[in-house]
């Protein structure tokens, strides 16, 4: 299956599951291919045939964007270099959860979350330790008796009951012993933080020198500006001075046909992520917006000293996400 067809299939699956899906990001650079929202659940998706193509720079970018936009970064893929991805298993690449399409279908359409995650050494599950302890005590077994049944140490059983995860083999053995499951679902929509190593959000990349004159004006106006490395926009700008204001997807370049396409994609993403989007251009333009993305010339921006006037200009030119 081509990657284009795979992206189309995933988008259709998400729509069947009740998500509103953005236009496909068909320009480079792009750290993700689609954004999708269902209620308060927002996904940023990278879709790949071979997930080995998902590198650390892209992973860091997606995790940063997830933090700024309150979204879950997610990779949907078919295989690694060595094997197909198994259904029902959550993998991780550079801190981002990875699912195969069948697992994504189960999660989003059937609402059946995965129970297994892959980590160095094999496949694991999260055990409900409280329920395990209750079942063991009701049966009148000591920690040592259960340890003997499982072929592990008494200390390991104690750790299981206190929340340590277990191999899939141990989870199956426990289910056979007590005739009930003890596995807890992997919470993919919160980034599966309970089953991956805790990692701080990667630091922002350096500002592109070509964009510095624009982003510095926004910073002086009170925005907290987060530059991007591979997103279809140059920055996510947070209005630090106004808590009720939304984030602003921020672009910048000369106004070319490519820039117009980028502005259109930013508009589509803004609808899904509930953000405004503004594109700063080097030339004076008669157009004030492209599909809801505000168009502001760098000359206009530089001529404004009052931070409130800059905010007002952005609000006037951009589509209010509350109206999308």
PDB file of C-alpha atoms in Angstrom:
ATOM      1  CA  UNK A   1       0.000   0.000   0.000  1.00  0.00           C
ATOM      2  CA  UNK A   2       1.318   3.449  -0.887  1.00  0.00           C
ATOM      3  CA  UNK A   3       1.771   5.982   1.890  1.00  0.00           C
ATOM      4  CA  UNK A   4      -0.793   8.255   0.253  1.00  0.00           C
ATOM      5  CA  UNK A   5      -3.385   5.460   0.324  1.00  0.00           C
ATOM      6  CA  UNK A   6      -2.492   4.673   3.935  1.00  0.00           C
ATOM      7  CA  UNK A   7      -3.011   8.319   4.937  1.00  0.00           C
ATOM      8  CA  UNK A   8      -6.379   8.306   3.156  1.00  0.00           C
ATOM      9  CA  UNK A   9      -7.441   5.101   4.904  1.00  0.00           C
ATOM     10  CA  UNK A  10      -6.499   6.427   8.328  1.00  0.00           C
ATOM     11  CA  UNK A  11      -8.344   9.710   7.683  1.00  0.00           C
ATOM     12  CA  UNK A  12     -11.481   7.794   6.599  1.00  0.00           C
ATOM     13  CA  UNK A  13     -11.260   5.541   9.680  1.00  0.00           C
ATOM     14  CA  UNK A  14     -11.053   8.572  11.974  1.00  0.00           C
ATOM     15  CA  UNK A  15     -14.037  10.188  10.271  1.00  0.00           C
ATOM     16  CA  UNK A  16     -16.003   6.953  10.764  1.00  0.00           C
ATOM     17  CA  UNK A  17     -15.065   7.177  14.446  1.00  0.00           C
ATOM     18  CA  UNK A  18     -16.573  10.654  14.711  1.00  0.00           C
ATOM     19  CA  UNK A  19     -13.418  12.736  14.384  1.00  0.00           C
ATOM     20  CA  UNK A  20     -13.241  15.942  12.379  1.00  0.00           C
ATOM     21  CA  UNK A  21     -10.076  15.615  10.300  1.00  0.00           C
ATOM     22  CA  UNK A  22      -7.896  18.363   8.842  1.00  0.00           C
ATOM     23  CA  UNK A  23      -6.765  18.580   5.261  1.00  0.00           C
ATOM     24  CA  UNK A  24      -3.767  16.384   4.597  1.00  0.00           C
ATOM     25  CA  UNK A  25      -0.506  18.272   4.978  1.00  0.00           C
ATOM     26  CA  UNK A  26       0.973  17.871   1.513  1.00  0.00           C
ATOM     27  CA  UNK A  27       3.850  20.341   1.846  1.00  0.00           C
ATOM     28  CA  UNK A  28       7.290  20.035   3.362  1.00  0.00           C
ATOM     29  CA  UNK A  29       8.572  20.233   5.986  1.00  0.00           C
ATOM     30  CA  UNK A  30       5.894  18.355   7.913  1.00  0.00           C
ATOM     31  CA  UNK A  31       6.343  16.702  11.266  1.00  0.00           C
ATOM     32  CA  UNK A  32       2.788  15.306  11.066  1.00  0.00           C
ATOM     33  CA  UNK A  33       0.304  14.466   8.310  1.00  0.00           C
ATOM     34  CA  UNK A  34      -3.113  15.093   9.856  1.00  0.00           C
ATOM     35  CA  UNK A  35      -4.797  16.661  12.856  1.00  0.00           C
ATOM     36  CA  UNK A  36      -8.073  15.190  14.093  1.00  0.00           C
ATOM     37  CA  UNK A  37     -10.472  16.117  16.866  1.00  0.00           C
ATOM     38  CA  UNK A  38     -13.357  14.349  18.613  1.00  0.00           C
ATOM     39  CA  UNK A  39     -14.692  16.421  21.491  1.00  0.00           C
ATOM     40  CA  UNK A  40     -11.732  17.294  23.687  1.00  0.00           C
ATOM     41  CA  UNK A  41      -9.501  14.606  22.162  1.00  0.00           C
ATOM     42  CA  UNK A  42      -7.036  16.149  19.707  1.00  0.00           C
ATOM     43  CA  UNK A  43      -4.602  13.983  17.714  1.00  0.00           C
ATOM     44  CA  UNK A  44      -1.540  14.937  15.693  1.00  0.00           C
ATOM     45  CA  UNK A  45      -0.819  11.978  13.425  1.00  0.00           C
ATOM     46  CA  UNK A  46       2.223  10.861  11.502  1.00  0.00           C
ATOM     47  CA  UNK A  47       1.389   8.000   9.141  1.00  0.00           C
ATOM     48  CA  UNK A  48       4.135   5.759   7.797  1.00  0.00           C
ATOM     49  CA  UNK A  49       4.589   2.426   6.070  1.00  0.00           C
ATOM     50  CA  UNK A  50       7.896   1.819   7.857  1.00  0.00           C
ATOM     51  CA  UNK A  51       8.099   3.477  11.270  1.00  0.00           C
ATOM     52  CA  UNK A  52      11.904   3.341  11.194  1.00  0.00           C
ATOM     53  CA  UNK A  53      11.598   6.516   9.095  1.00  0.00           C
ATOM     54  CA  UNK A  54      10.304   8.313  12.205  1.00  0.00           C
ATOM     55  CA  UNK A  55      13.382  10.064  13.570  1.00  0.00           C
ATOM     56  CA  UNK A  56      14.213  11.811  16.813  1.00  0.00           C
ATOM     57  CA  UNK A  57      13.844  15.339  15.431  1.00  0.00           C
ATOM     58  CA  UNK A  58      10.297  14.618  14.272  1.00  0.00           C
ATOM     59  CA  UNK A  59       9.475  12.863  17.535  1.00  0.00           C
ATOM     60  CA  UNK A  60      10.673  15.843  19.565  1.00  0.00           C
ATOM     61  CA  UNK A  61       8.699  18.232  17.370  1.00  0.00           C
ATOM     62  CA  UNK A  62       5.485  16.245  17.737  1.00  0.00           C
ATOM     63  CA  UNK A  63       5.876  16.054  21.498  1.00  0.00           C
ATOM     64  CA  UNK A  64       6.452  19.808  21.711  1.00  0.00           C
ATOM     65  CA  UNK A  65       3.402  20.505  19.563  1.00  0.00           C
ATOM     66  CA  UNK A  66       1.372  18.102  21.686  1.00  0.00           C
ATOM     67  CA  UNK A  67       2.329  20.117  24.746  1.00  0.00           C
ATOM     68  CA  UNK A  68       1.567  23.529  23.199  1.00  0.00           C
ATOM     69  CA  UNK A  69      -1.723  22.466  21.585  1.00  0.00           C
ATOM     70  CA  UNK A  70      -2.932  20.051  24.293  1.00  0.00           C
ATOM     71  CA  UNK A  71      -2.830  17.216  21.755  1.00  0.00           C
ATOM     72  CA  UNK A  72      -1.745  13.586  21.643  1.00  0.00           C
ATOM     73  CA  UNK A  73       1.067  12.917  19.154  1.00  0.00           C
ATOM     74  CA  UNK A  74       0.568   9.542  17.518  1.00  0.00           C
ATOM     75  CA  UNK A  75       2.201   7.469  14.797  1.00  0.00           C
ATOM     76  CA  UNK A  76       0.193   4.961  12.748  1.00  0.00           C
ATOM     77  CA  UNK A  77       2.407   2.546  10.828  1.00  0.00           C
ATOM     78  CA  UNK A  78       2.580  -0.879   9.266  1.00  0.00           C
ATOM     79  CA  UNK A  79       6.001  -2.281  10.062  1.00  0.00           C
ATOM     80  CA  UNK A  80       9.578  -1.848  11.116  1.00  0.00           C
ATOM     81  CA  UNK A  81      12.546  -2.895   9.051  1.00  0.00           C
ATOM     82  CA  UNK A  82      12.368  -6.353  10.620  1.00  0.00           C
ATOM     83  CA  UNK A  83       8.699  -7.152  11.259  1.00  0.00           C
ATOM     84  CA  UNK A  84       5.080  -6.095  10.922  1.00  0.00           C
ATOM     85  CA  UNK A  85       3.613  -4.230  13.872  1.00  0.00           C
ATOM     86  CA  UNK A  86       1.412  -6.534  15.939  1.00  0.00           C
ATOM     87  CA  UNK A  87      -2.280  -5.727  16.426  1.00  0.00           C
ATOM     88  CA  UNK A  88      -3.325  -4.808  19.947  1.00  0.00           C
ATOM     89  CA  UNK A  89       0.154  -3.564  20.888  1.00  0.00           C
ATOM     90  CA  UNK A  90       1.337  -0.003  21.582  1.00  0.00           C
ATOM     91  CA  UNK A  91       4.915   0.666  20.487  1.00  0.00           C
ATOM     92  CA  UNK A  92       6.989   3.765  21.211  1.00  0.00           C
ATOM     93  CA  UNK A  93       9.380   5.729  19.058  1.00  0.00           C
ATOM     94  CA  UNK A  94      11.164   8.753  20.526  1.00  0.00           C
ATOM     95  CA  UNK A  95       8.522   9.064  23.244  1.00  0.00           C
ATOM     96  CA  UNK A  96       5.552   8.945  20.834  1.00  0.00           C
ATOM     97  CA  UNK A  97       2.989   6.085  20.875  1.00  0.00           C
ATOM     98  CA  UNK A  98       2.863   3.983  17.705  1.00  0.00           C
ATOM     99  CA  UNK A  99      -0.106   1.826  16.594  1.00  0.00           C
ATOM    100  CA  UNK A 100      -0.795  -0.306  13.576  1.00  0.00           C
ATOM    101  CA  UNK A 101      -4.026   0.513  11.673  1.00  0.00           C
ATOM    102  CA  UNK A 102      -5.948  -2.413  13.207  1.00  0.00           C
ATOM    103  CA  UNK A 103      -5.077  -1.247  16.716  1.00  0.00           C
ATOM    104  CA  UNK A 104      -6.117   2.298  15.802  1.00  0.00           C
ATOM    105  CA  UNK A 105      -9.404   0.962  14.415  1.00  0.00           C
ATOM    106  CA  UNK A 106     -10.078  -0.959  17.639  1.00  0.00           C
ATOM    107  CA  UNK A 107      -9.243   2.075  19.761  1.00  0.00           C
ATOM    108  CA  UNK A 108     -11.106   4.793  17.895  1.00  0.00           C
ATOM    109  CA  UNK A 109     -13.977   2.995  16.133  1.00  0.00           C
ATOM    110  CA  UNK A 110     -14.673   0.009  18.398  1.00  0.00           C
ATOM    111  CA  UNK A 111     -13.499   1.885  21.533  1.00  0.00           C
ATOM    112  CA  UNK A 112     -11.458  -1.120  22.634  1.00  0.00           C
ATOM    113  CA  UNK A 113      -8.123   0.170  23.961  1.00  0.00           C
ATOM    114  CA  UNK A 114      -4.925  -1.880  23.652  1.00  0.00           C
ATOM    115  CA  UNK A 115      -3.690  -3.779  26.695  1.00  0.00           C
ATOM    116  CA  UNK A 116      -0.129  -4.532  25.611  1.00  0.00           C
ATOM    117  CA  UNK A 117       2.871  -2.304  25.028  1.00  0.00           C
ATOM    118  CA  UNK A 118       6.284  -3.073  23.620  1.00  0.00           C
ATOM    119  CA  UNK A 119       9.415  -2.175  25.570  1.00  0.00           C
ATOM    120  CA  UNK A 120      13.011  -3.403  25.599  1.00  0.00           C
ATOM    121  CA  UNK A 121      12.887  -7.064  26.456  1.00  0.00           C
ATOM    122  CA  UNK A 122       9.466  -7.912  25.068  1.00  0.00           C
ATOM    123  CA  UNK A 123       5.758  -7.240  25.460  1.00  0.00           C
ATOM    124  CA  UNK A 124       4.268  -5.995  28.732  1.00  0.00           C
ATOM    125  CA  UNK A 125       0.944  -5.129  30.352  1.00  0.00           C
ATOM    126  CA  UNK A 126      -0.082  -2.812  33.175  1.00  0.00           C
ATOM    127  CA  UNK A 127      -1.541  -4.840  36.049  1.00  0.00           C
ATOM    128  CA  UNK A 128      -4.275  -3.682  38.416  1.00  0.00           C
ATOM    129  CA  UNK A 129      -2.269  -4.429  41.539  1.00  0.00           C
ATOM    130  CA  UNK A 130      -5.103  -3.730  43.977  1.00  0.00           C
ATOM    131  CA  UNK A 131      -7.383  -6.264  42.309  1.00  0.00           C
ATOM    132  CA  UNK A 132      -4.548  -8.811  42.182  1.00  0.00           C
ATOM    133  CA  UNK A 133      -3.915  -8.396  45.924  1.00  0.00           C
ATOM    134  CA  UNK A 134      -7.640  -8.771  46.694  1.00  0.00           C
ATOM    135  CA  UNK A 135      -7.947 -11.933  44.601  1.00  0.00           C
ATOM    136  CA  UNK A 136      -4.851 -13.460  46.188  1.00  0.00           C
ATOM    137  CA  UNK A 137      -6.076 -12.722  49.704  1.00  0.00           C
ATOM    138  CA  UNK A 138      -9.581 -14.019  48.988  1.00  0.00           C
ATOM    139  CA  UNK A 139      -8.022 -17.274  47.857  1.00  0.00           C
ATOM    140  CA  UNK A 140      -5.981 -17.391  51.048  1.00  0.00           C
ATOM    141  CA  UNK A 141      -2.659 -17.454  49.227  1.00  0.00           C
ATOM    142  CA  UNK A 142       0.482 -15.903  50.618  1.00  0.00           C
ATOM    143  CA  UNK A 143       2.836 -13.863  48.486  1.00  0.00           C
ATOM    144  CA  UNK A 144       5.151 -16.884  48.478  1.00  0.00           C
ATOM    145  CA  UNK A 145       2.445 -19.237  47.190  1.00  0.00           C
ATOM    146  CA  UNK A 146       1.591 -16.985  44.272  1.00  0.00           C
ATOM    147  CA  UNK A 147       5.279 -16.484  43.577  1.00  0.00           C
ATOM    148  CA  UNK A 148       5.742 -20.253  43.365  1.00  0.00           C
ATOM    149  CA  UNK A 149       2.829 -20.561  40.936  1.00  0.00           C
ATOM    150  CA  UNK A 150       4.259 -17.838  38.715  1.00  0.00           C
ATOM    151  CA  UNK A 151       7.875 -18.952  38.987  1.00  0.00           C
ATOM    152  CA  UNK A 152       9.018 -15.558  40.274  1.00  0.00           C
ATOM    153  CA  UNK A 153      10.248 -14.215  43.603  1.00  0.00           C
ATOM    154  CA  UNK A 154       8.025 -13.154  46.491  1.00  0.00           C
ATOM    155  CA  UNK A 155       9.421  -9.639  46.076  1.00  0.00           C
ATOM    156  CA  UNK A 156       8.342  -9.558  42.424  1.00  0.00           C
ATOM    157  CA  UNK A 157       4.760 -10.478  43.342  1.00  0.00           C
ATOM    158  CA  UNK A 158       4.773  -7.693  45.912  1.00  0.00           C
ATOM    159  CA  UNK A 159       5.911  -5.282  43.189  1.00  0.00           C
ATOM    160  CA  UNK A 160       3.099  -6.466  40.885  1.00  0.00           C
ATOM    161  CA  UNK A 161       0.600  -5.669  43.634  1.00  0.00           C
ATOM    162  CA  UNK A 162       2.176  -2.251  44.072  1.00  0.00           C
ATOM    163  CA  UNK A 163       1.843  -1.309  40.429  1.00  0.00           C
ATOM    164  CA  UNK A 164       4.824  -2.804  38.617  1.00  0.00           C
ATOM    165  CA  UNK A 165       4.065  -3.881  35.067  1.00  0.00           C
ATOM    166  CA  UNK A 166       4.405  -7.501  34.022  1.00  0.00           C
ATOM    167  CA  UNK A 167       5.382  -9.464  30.958  1.00  0.00           C
ATOM    168  CA  UNK A 168       2.549 -10.713  28.806  1.00  0.00           C
ATOM    169  CA  UNK A 169       3.448 -14.279  29.824  1.00  0.00           C
ATOM    170  CA  UNK A 170       2.929 -13.453  33.507  1.00  0.00           C
ATOM    171  CA  UNK A 171      -0.351 -11.668  32.733  1.00  0.00           C
ATOM    172  CA  UNK A 172      -1.654 -14.728  30.854  1.00  0.00           C
ATOM    173  CA  UNK A 173      -0.563 -17.037  33.696  1.00  0.00           C
ATOM    174  CA  UNK A 174      -2.376 -14.851  36.251  1.00  0.00           C
ATOM    175  CA  UNK A 175      -5.539 -14.900  34.154  1.00  0.00           C
ATOM    176  CA  UNK A 176      -5.377 -18.685  33.991  1.00  0.00           C
ATOM    177  CA  UNK A 177      -4.808 -19.005  37.753  1.00  0.00           C
ATOM    178  CA  UNK A 178      -7.647 -16.714  38.804  1.00  0.00           C
ATOM    179  CA  UNK A 179      -9.921 -17.051  35.775  1.00  0.00           C
ATOM    180  CA  UNK A 180     -10.095 -13.292  35.300  1.00  0.00           C
ATOM    181  CA  UNK A 181      -7.999 -10.567  33.654  1.00  0.00           C
ATOM    182  CA  UNK A 182      -5.833  -8.143  35.616  1.00  0.00           C
ATOM    183  CA  UNK A 183      -4.589  -6.048  32.700  1.00  0.00           C
ATOM    184  CA  UNK A 184      -5.309  -2.305  32.552  1.00  0.00           C
ATOM    185  CA  UNK A 185      -5.671  -0.582  29.163  1.00  0.00           C
ATOM    186  CA  UNK A 186      -2.841   1.539  27.805  1.00  0.00           C
ATOM    187  CA  UNK A 187      -4.131   5.122  27.900  1.00  0.00           C
ATOM    188  CA  UNK A 188      -2.967   6.199  24.458  1.00  0.00           C
ATOM    189  CA  UNK A 189      -4.861   9.502  24.471  1.00  0.00           C
ATOM    190  CA  UNK A 190      -2.821  10.853  27.363  1.00  0.00           C
ATOM    191  CA  UNK A 191       0.410   9.882  25.663  1.00  0.00           C
ATOM    192  CA  UNK A 192       0.599   6.564  27.528  1.00  0.00           C
ATOM    193  CA  UNK A 193       2.740   8.287  30.122  1.00  0.00           C
ATOM    194  CA  UNK A 194       2.290   5.484  32.636  1.00  0.00           C
ATOM    195  CA  UNK A 195       4.067   2.938  30.462  1.00  0.00           C
ATOM    196  CA  UNK A 196       6.869   4.929  28.876  1.00  0.00           C
ATOM    197  CA  UNK A 197       9.889   6.526  30.433  1.00  0.00           C
ATOM    198  CA  UNK A 198       9.116   9.958  31.818  1.00  0.00           C
ATOM    199  CA  UNK A 199      10.806  12.453  29.532  1.00  0.00           C
ATOM    200  CA  UNK A 200      10.574  16.236  29.759  1.00  0.00           C
ATOM    201  CA  UNK A 201       9.155  18.102  26.776  1.00  0.00           C
ATOM    202  CA  UNK A 202      12.089  18.723  24.411  1.00  0.00           C
ATOM    203  CA  UNK A 203      13.395  22.265  24.302  1.00  0.00           C
ATOM    204  CA  UNK A 204      12.349  24.563  21.461  1.00  0.00           C
ATOM    205  CA  UNK A 205      14.647  24.634  18.420  1.00  0.00           C
ATOM    206  CA  UNK A 206      16.559  27.781  17.567  1.00  0.00           C
ATOM    207  CA  UNK A 207      14.712  30.484  15.664  1.00  0.00           C
ATOM    208  CA  UNK A 208      15.401  30.532  11.929  1.00  0.00           C
ATOM    209  CA  UNK A 209      17.361  33.761  11.298  1.00  0.00           C
ATOM    210  CA  UNK A 210      14.978  34.596   8.425  1.00  0.00           C
ATOM    211  CA  UNK A 211      12.053  34.626  10.894  1.00  0.00           C
ATOM    212  CA  UNK A 212      13.732  36.363  13.800  1.00  0.00           C
ATOM    213  CA  UNK A 213      12.523  39.880  12.962  1.00  0.00           C
ATOM    214  CA  UNK A 214       8.885  38.701  12.974  1.00  0.00           C
ATOM    215  CA  UNK A 215       9.012  36.439  16.000  1.00  0.00           C
ATOM    216  CA  UNK A 216      10.930  39.005  18.055  1.00  0.00           C
ATOM    217  CA  UNK A 217       8.155  41.573  17.488  1.00  0.00           C
ATOM    218  CA  UNK A 218       5.577  39.047  18.709  1.00  0.00           C
ATOM    219  CA  UNK A 219       7.746  38.312  21.739  1.00  0.00           C
ATOM    220  CA  UNK A 220       7.991  42.027  22.590  1.00  0.00           C
ATOM    221  CA  UNK A 221       4.214  42.239  22.213  1.00  0.00           C
ATOM    222  CA  UNK A 222       3.813  39.704  25.019  1.00  0.00           C
ATOM    223  CA  UNK A 223       3.494  36.447  23.097  1.00  0.00           C
ATOM    224  CA  UNK A 224       5.432  33.383  24.195  1.00  0.00           C
ATOM    225  CA  UNK A 225       6.758  32.194  20.843  1.00  0.00           C
ATOM    226  CA  UNK A 226       7.666  28.529  20.325  1.00  0.00           C
ATOM    227  CA  UNK A 227       9.613  28.057  17.072  1.00  0.00           C
ATOM    228  CA  UNK A 228       9.142  24.847  15.114  1.00  0.00           C
ATOM    229  CA  UNK A 229      11.573  22.802  13.053  1.00  0.00           C
ATOM    230  CA  UNK A 230       9.404  20.720  10.716  1.00  0.00           C
ATOM    231  CA  UNK A 231       5.816  21.871  11.183  1.00  0.00           C
ATOM    232  CA  UNK A 232       3.834  23.495   8.346  1.00  0.00           C
ATOM    233  CA  UNK A 233       4.012  26.750  10.347  1.00  0.00           C
ATOM    234  CA  UNK A 234       7.015  28.595  11.766  1.00  0.00           C
ATOM    235  CA  UNK A 235       5.860  28.876  15.380  1.00  0.00           C
ATOM    236  CA  UNK A 236       3.090  28.414  17.909  1.00  0.00           C
ATOM    237  CA  UNK A 237       2.583  31.776  19.622  1.00  0.00           C
ATOM    238  CA  UNK A 238       0.881  31.824  23.020  1.00  0.00           C
ATOM    239  CA  UNK A 239      -0.688  35.074  24.176  1.00  0.00           C
ATOM    240  CA  UNK A 240       0.954  35.129  27.590  1.00  0.00           C
ATOM    241  CA  UNK A 241      -0.816  38.343  28.547  1.00  0.00           C
ATOM    242  CA  UNK A 242      -4.363  37.075  28.076  1.00  0.00           C
ATOM    243  CA  UNK A 243      -5.347  33.749  29.544  1.00  0.00           C
ATOM    244  CA  UNK A 244      -8.541  33.473  27.518  1.00  0.00           C
ATOM    245  CA  UNK A 245      -6.833  34.025  24.187  1.00  0.00           C
ATOM    246  CA  UNK A 246      -6.126  31.038  21.966  1.00  0.00           C
ATOM    247  CA  UNK A 247      -2.763  30.037  20.569  1.00  0.00           C
ATOM    248  CA  UNK A 248      -1.774  31.386  17.174  1.00  0.00           C
ATOM    249  CA  UNK A 249      -0.224  29.234  14.444  1.00  0.00           C
ATOM    250  CA  UNK A 250       2.331  31.579  12.947  1.00  0.00           C
ATOM    251  CA  UNK A 251       3.808  31.506   9.431  1.00  0.00           C
ATOM    252  CA  UNK A 252       6.252  33.739   7.620  1.00  0.00           C
ATOM    253  CA  UNK A 253       7.789  34.043   4.139  1.00  0.00           C
ATOM    254  CA  UNK A 254       7.358  35.902   0.902  1.00  0.00           C
ATOM    255  CA  UNK A 255       3.820  35.549  -0.437  1.00  0.00           C
ATOM    256  CA  UNK A 256       4.235  32.860  -3.090  1.00  0.00           C
ATOM    257  CA  UNK A 257       1.877  30.157  -4.300  1.00  0.00           C
ATOM    258  CA  UNK A 258       3.572  27.814  -1.840  1.00  0.00           C
ATOM    259  CA  UNK A 259       2.950  30.314   0.968  1.00  0.00           C
ATOM    260  CA  UNK A 260      -0.713  30.527  -0.013  1.00  0.00           C
ATOM    261  CA  UNK A 261      -1.015  26.728   0.183  1.00  0.00           C
ATOM    262  CA  UNK A 262       0.689  26.794   3.554  1.00  0.00           C
ATOM    263  CA  UNK A 263      -1.768  29.436   4.780  1.00  0.00           C
ATOM    264  CA  UNK A 264      -4.672  27.269   3.614  1.00  0.00           C
ATOM    265  CA  UNK A 265      -3.310  24.279   5.519  1.00  0.00           C
ATOM    266  CA  UNK A 266      -2.771  26.445   8.619  1.00  0.00           C
ATOM    267  CA  UNK A 267      -6.427  27.474   8.382  1.00  0.00           C
ATOM    268  CA  UNK A 268      -7.550  23.851   8.237  1.00  0.00           C
ATOM    269  CA  UNK A 269      -5.301  22.981  11.183  1.00  0.00           C
ATOM    270  CA  UNK A 270      -6.579  26.001  13.099  1.00  0.00           C
ATOM    271  CA  UNK A 271     -10.153  24.725  12.826  1.00  0.00           C
ATOM    272  CA  UNK A 272      -9.145  21.364  14.274  1.00  0.00           C
ATOM    273  CA  UNK A 273      -6.754  22.630  16.947  1.00  0.00           C
ATOM    274  CA  UNK A 274      -9.020  25.570  17.917  1.00  0.00           C
ATOM    275  CA  UNK A 275      -6.328  28.121  17.271  1.00  0.00           C
ATOM    276  CA  UNK A 276      -6.066  31.246  15.198  1.00  0.00           C
ATOM    277  CA  UNK A 277      -3.584  31.300  12.316  1.00  0.00           C
ATOM    278  CA  UNK A 278      -1.667  34.239  10.889  1.00  0.00           C
ATOM    279  CA  UNK A 279       0.848  34.458   8.063  1.00  0.00           C
ATOM    280  CA  UNK A 280       3.356  37.308   7.978  1.00  0.00           C
ATOM    281  CA  UNK A 281       4.545  38.196   4.492  1.00  0.00           C
ATOM    282  CA  UNK A 282       7.425  40.327   3.265  1.00  0.00           C
ATOM    283  CA  UNK A 283       5.355  42.192   0.687  1.00  0.00           C
ATOM    284  CA  UNK A 284       2.354  44.488   1.077  1.00  0.00           C
ATOM    285  CA  UNK A 285      -0.832  42.573   0.209  1.00  0.00           C
ATOM    286  CA  UNK A 286      -4.355  43.621  -0.642  1.00  0.00           C
ATOM    287  CA  UNK A 287      -5.672  40.335   0.727  1.00  0.00           C
ATOM    288  CA  UNK A 288      -6.210  40.311   4.469  1.00  0.00           C
ATOM    289  CA  UNK A 289      -6.800  36.572   4.823  1.00  0.00           C
ATOM    290  CA  UNK A 290      -6.618  33.207   3.082  1.00  0.00           C
ATOM    291  CA  UNK A 291      -9.392  30.818   4.142  1.00  0.00           C
ATOM    292  CA  UNK A 292      -9.370  32.280   7.647  1.00  0.00           C
ATOM    293  CA  UNK A 293      -5.600  32.627   8.036  1.00  0.00           C
ATOM    294  CA  UNK A 294      -4.806  36.290   8.534  1.00  0.00           C
ATOM    295  CA  UNK A 295      -2.305  37.907   6.158  1.00  0.00           C
ATOM    296  CA  UNK A 296      -0.168  40.665   7.721  1.00  0.00           C
ATOM    297  CA  UNK A 297       2.797  42.332   6.069  1.00  0.00           C
ATOM    298  CA  UNK A 298       6.032  42.570   8.046  1.00  0.00           C
ATOM    299  CA  UNK A 299       5.959  46.332   7.372  1.00  0.00           C
ATOM    300  CA  UNK A 300       2.546  46.599   9.066  1.00  0.00           C
ATOM    301  CA  UNK A 301       3.766  44.584  12.016  1.00  0.00           C
ATOM    302  CA  UNK A 302       6.954  46.613  12.473  1.00  0.00           C
ATOM    303  CA  UNK A 303       4.985  49.876  12.441  1.00  0.00           C
ATOM    304  CA  UNK A 304       2.926  48.920  15.504  1.00  0.00           C
ATOM    305  CA  UNK A 305       4.411  49.529  18.935  1.00  0.00           C
ATOM    306  CA  UNK A 306       1.373  48.870  21.123  1.00  0.00           C
ATOM    307  CA  UNK A 307       1.038  45.148  22.053  1.00  0.00           C
ATOM    308  CA  UNK A 308      -2.755  45.457  22.242  1.00  0.00           C
ATOM    309  CA  UNK A 309      -2.836  46.839  18.696  1.00  0.00           C
ATOM    310  CA  UNK A 310      -0.861  43.821  17.474  1.00  0.00           C
ATOM    311  CA  UNK A 311      -3.334  41.491  19.190  1.00  0.00           C
ATOM    312  CA  UNK A 312      -6.264  43.428  17.743  1.00  0.00           C
ATOM    313  CA  UNK A 313      -4.778  43.236  14.238  1.00  0.00           C
ATOM    314  CA  UNK A 314      -4.339  39.480  14.519  1.00  0.00           C
ATOM    315  CA  UNK A 315      -7.897  39.030  15.822  1.00  0.00           C
ATOM    316  CA  UNK A 316      -9.338  41.203  13.041  1.00  0.00           C
ATOM    317  CA  UNK A 317      -7.552  39.305  10.261  1.00  0.00           C
ATOM    318  CA  UNK A 318      -7.989  35.751  11.553  1.00  0.00           C
ATOM    319  CA  UNK A 319     -10.966  33.459  11.952  1.00  0.00           C
ATOM    320  CA  UNK A 320     -12.178  33.029  15.513  1.00  0.00           C
ATOM    321  CA  UNK A 321     -11.865  29.304  16.331  1.00  0.00           C
ATOM    322  CA  UNK A 322     -15.048  29.559  18.405  1.00  0.00           C
ATOM    323  CA  UNK A 323     -16.927  30.190  15.154  1.00  0.00           C
ATOM    324  CA  UNK A 324     -15.485  27.165  13.306  1.00  0.00           C
TER     325      UNK A 324
END
